[in-house]
C-alpha positions as semicolon CSV with decimal commas, in nm:
position;residue;x (nm);y (nm);z (nm)
1;A;6,573;15,366;10,389
2;I;6,885;15,234;10,498
3;Q;7,059;15,508;10,541
4;Q;6,798;15,586;10,893
5;H;6,839;15,235;10,934
6;P;7,191;15,091;11,079
7;T;7,068;14,759;11,158
8;M;6,902;14,684;10,824
9;M;7,290;14,733;10,685
10;K;7,426;14,542;10,905
11;K;7,220;14,229;10,791
12;A;7,279;14,320;10,461
13;A;7,635;14,306;10,507
14;A;7,626;13,978;10,689
15;V;7,385;13,810;10,388
16;L;7,687;13,945;10,122
17;L;7,958;13,792;10,323
18;C;7,777;13,477;10,347
19;I;7,756;13,504;9,978
20;A;8,075;13,522;9,849
21;S;8,213;13,307;10,107
22;T;8,130;12,960;9,927
23;T;8,420;12,972;9,697
24;V;8,696;12,946;9,795
25;N;9,014;12,882;9,539
26;G;8,762;12,679;9,288
27;F;8,683;12,459;9,595
28;Q;8,267;12,483;9,667
29;V;8,210;12,576;10,083
30;T;7,824;12,470;10,222
31;S;7,701;12,779;10,397
32;G;7,425;12,897;10,521
33;L;7,317;13,132;10,825
34;T;7,332;13,108;11,178
35;R;7,209;13,356;11,505
36;I;7,454;13,442;11,661
37;G;7,424;13,735;11,958
38;G;7,152;13,837;11,757
39;D;7,362;13,856;11,394
40;S;7,358;13,629;11,079
41;R;7,664;13,548;11,004
42;P;7,774;13,216;10,822
43;S;7,816;12,926;10,921
44;L;8,050;12,586;10,788
45;N;7,818;12,241;10,719
46;G;7,905;11,889;10,677
47;P;8,202;11,732;10,780
48;T;8,471;11,907;10,692
49;S;8,445;12,355;10,633
50;F;8,571;12,250;10,232
51;Q;8,362;12,057;9,985
52;L;8,399;12,036;9,645
53;F;8,070;11,961;9,450
54;E;7,764;12,167;9,556
55;S;7,438;11,929;9,564
56;S;7,266;12,032;9,204
57;P;7,379;11,946;8,964
58;N;7,626;11,662;8,930
59;T;7,777;11,758;8,613
60;E;7,946;12,089;8,602
61;T;8,145;12,238;8,251
62;D;8,399;12,462;8,214
63;S;8,266;12,878;8,259
64;D;8,458;12,966;7,860
65;A;8,296;12,631;7,728
66;T;8,611;12,421;7,638
67;V;8,640;12,105;7,594
68;S;8,933;11,935;7,508
69;K;8,923;11,636;7,326
70;A;9,039;11,364;7,671
71;Q;8,750;11,535;7,841
72;G;8,567;11,511;7,631
73;I;8,623;11,158;7,593
74;L;8,636;11,164;7,983
75;D;8,281;11,286;8,010
76;E;8,197;10,932;7,832
77;F;8,289;10,732;8,040
78;H;8,089;10,986;8,310
79;A;7,772;10,939;8,064
80;S;7,798;10,543;8,058
81;N;7,681;10,515;8,429
82;L;7,883;10,134;8,372
83;P;8,133;10,053;8,644
84;F;8,496;10,037;8,567
85;R;8,803;9,853;8,803
86;I;9,020;10,177;8,802
87;V;9,408;10,147;8,783
88;V;9,646;10,407;8,821
89;I;9,965;10,360;8,846
90;G;10,241;10,580;9,070
91;N;10,574;10,570;9,226
92;G;10,651;10,252;9,424
93;A;10,222;10,191;9,507
94;I;9,945;10,099;9,255
95;L;9,598;10,115;9,312
96;E;9,300;9,956;9,188
97;T;8,930;10,005;9,266
98;T;8,616;9,967;9,181
99;S;8,329;10,196;9,102
100;K;8,109;10,465;8,897
101;L;8,305;10,743;8,718
102;G;8,068;10,949;8,946
103;P;7,803;11,018;9,015
104;K;7,981;11,388;9,109
105;S;8,160;11,495;8,794
106;K;8,343;11,834;8,818
107;S;8,610;12,015;8,625
108;S;8,870;12,325;8,821
109;V;9,208;12,467;8,831
110;S;9,446;12,333;9,140
111;P;9,539;12,635;9,291
112;K;9,839;12,468;9,406
113;T;9,959;12,373;9,082
114;G;9,729;12,490;8,818
115;D;9,649;12,199;8,654
116;K;9,287;12,182;8,513
117;L;9,168;11,855;8,659
118;L;8,907;11,683;8,646
119;T;8,728;11,533;8,946
120;F;8,508;11,247;8,942
121;A;8,332;11,133;9,330
122;S;8,054;10,958;9,453
123;E;7,761;11,167;9,624
124;D;7,890;11,157;10,043
125;A;8,304;11,226;9,808
126;S;8,388;10,891;9,977
127;F;8,551;10,832;9,627
128;E;8,729;11,053;9,437
129;F;8,942;10,997;9,065
130;H;9,125;11,361;9,001
131;V;9,275;11,330;8,653
132;K;9,511;11,582;8,503
133;V;9,331;11,576;8,170
134;D;9,609;11,778;7,974
135;Q;9,851;11,546;8,067
136;I;9,714;11,277;7,880
137;T;9,834;11,239;7,526
138;K;9,649;10,976;7,352
139;I;9,354;10,660;7,494
140;T;9,407;10,341;7,400
141;F;9,106;10,134;7,250
142;V;9,202;9,739;7,409
143;T;8,961;9,470;7,348
144;S;9,172;9,172;7,482
145;E;9,022;8,757;7,578
146;R;9,217;8,657;7,873
147;P;9,193;8,266;7,950
148;L;9,064;8,128;8,337
149;P;9,113;7,837;8,506
150;D;8,800;7,598;8,478
151;G;8,972;7,683;8,054
152;E;8,683;7,933;7,964
153;S;8,836;8,263;7,899
154;K;8,707;8,614;7,900
155;T;8,708;8,960;7,745
156;M;8,867;9,205;7,887
157;R;8,775;9,638;7,684
158;V;9,071;9,870;7,856
159;S;9,136;10,214;7,792
160;R;9,468;10,321;7,895
161;F;9,578;10,674;7,944
162;L;9,892;10,796;7,869
163;N;10,175;11,097;7,948
164;E;10,397;11,268;7,686
165;K;10,691;10,995;7,781
166;G;10,392;10,706;7,641
167;E;10,372;10,558;8,066
168;P;10,021;10,489;8,201
169;M;9,818;10,746;8,426
170;C;9,561;10,509;8,466
171;S;9,330;10,247;8,269
172;L;8,962;10,175;8,323
173;I;8,867;9,818;8,255
174;L;8,493;9,786;8,224
175;A;8,395;9,603;8,468
176;D;8,037;9,524;8,366
177;S;8,043;9,196;8,106
178;S;7,686;9,287;7,994
179;D;7,530;9,334;7,612
180;E;7,474;9,641;7,679
181;S;7,806;9,762;7,811
182;A;8,032;9,583;7,523
183;Q;7,800;9,770;7,281
184;W;7,925;10,095;7,441
185;F;8,276;10,012;7,465
186;D;8,272;9,873;7,116
187;G;8,094;10,214;7,008
188;M;8,378;10,439;7,145
189;N;8,618;10,168;6,988
190;E;8,420;10,261;6,677
191;R;8,430;10,640;6,684
192;Y;8,747;10,732;6,799
193;G;8,993;10,440;6,728
194;Q;9,218;10,279;6,884
195;E;9,460;10,453;6,973
196;V;9,299;10,851;7,021
197;N;9,688;11,089;6,968
198;L;9,601;11,401;7,165
């Protein structure tokens, strides 16, 4: 039946082209069908052509179902739905922001470097936090008291992620002082210990 209708073959090919173009180098492309000159062709929607996340689900896992211990711990930070003060120390610059790790979460491989990336992002991708998870060699959980100007003190609950040189890659400071948040952090400390060597 398809051989007798060349037009049907063209339309089928257009649909297949649209489906095949939804993944490029590990990044998701938002695509749809538009009518151009009577043919169905793929179109790119949204503010940019390439989008790191699909609309759902909020969490994507590795295809080979292998998750490192470092990634498993970061996934627990994501699942906690708690806000963190995120501190990233770079070469000559320090970035600080307060955000939940999500709601989007994705594990991928950088097409440029081949590094495994664990990414957390807001719904509109205005916030994105990329971690080269295989470079993490140690995670520490530290609870300390910081004195305040009024004579009181504030409990600091900090998780630090270190590379093989012992240098900090980033720190996640719990930004919620509720009892539930403290119990979550203390539970992580009890389960993994103050230092996690990877």
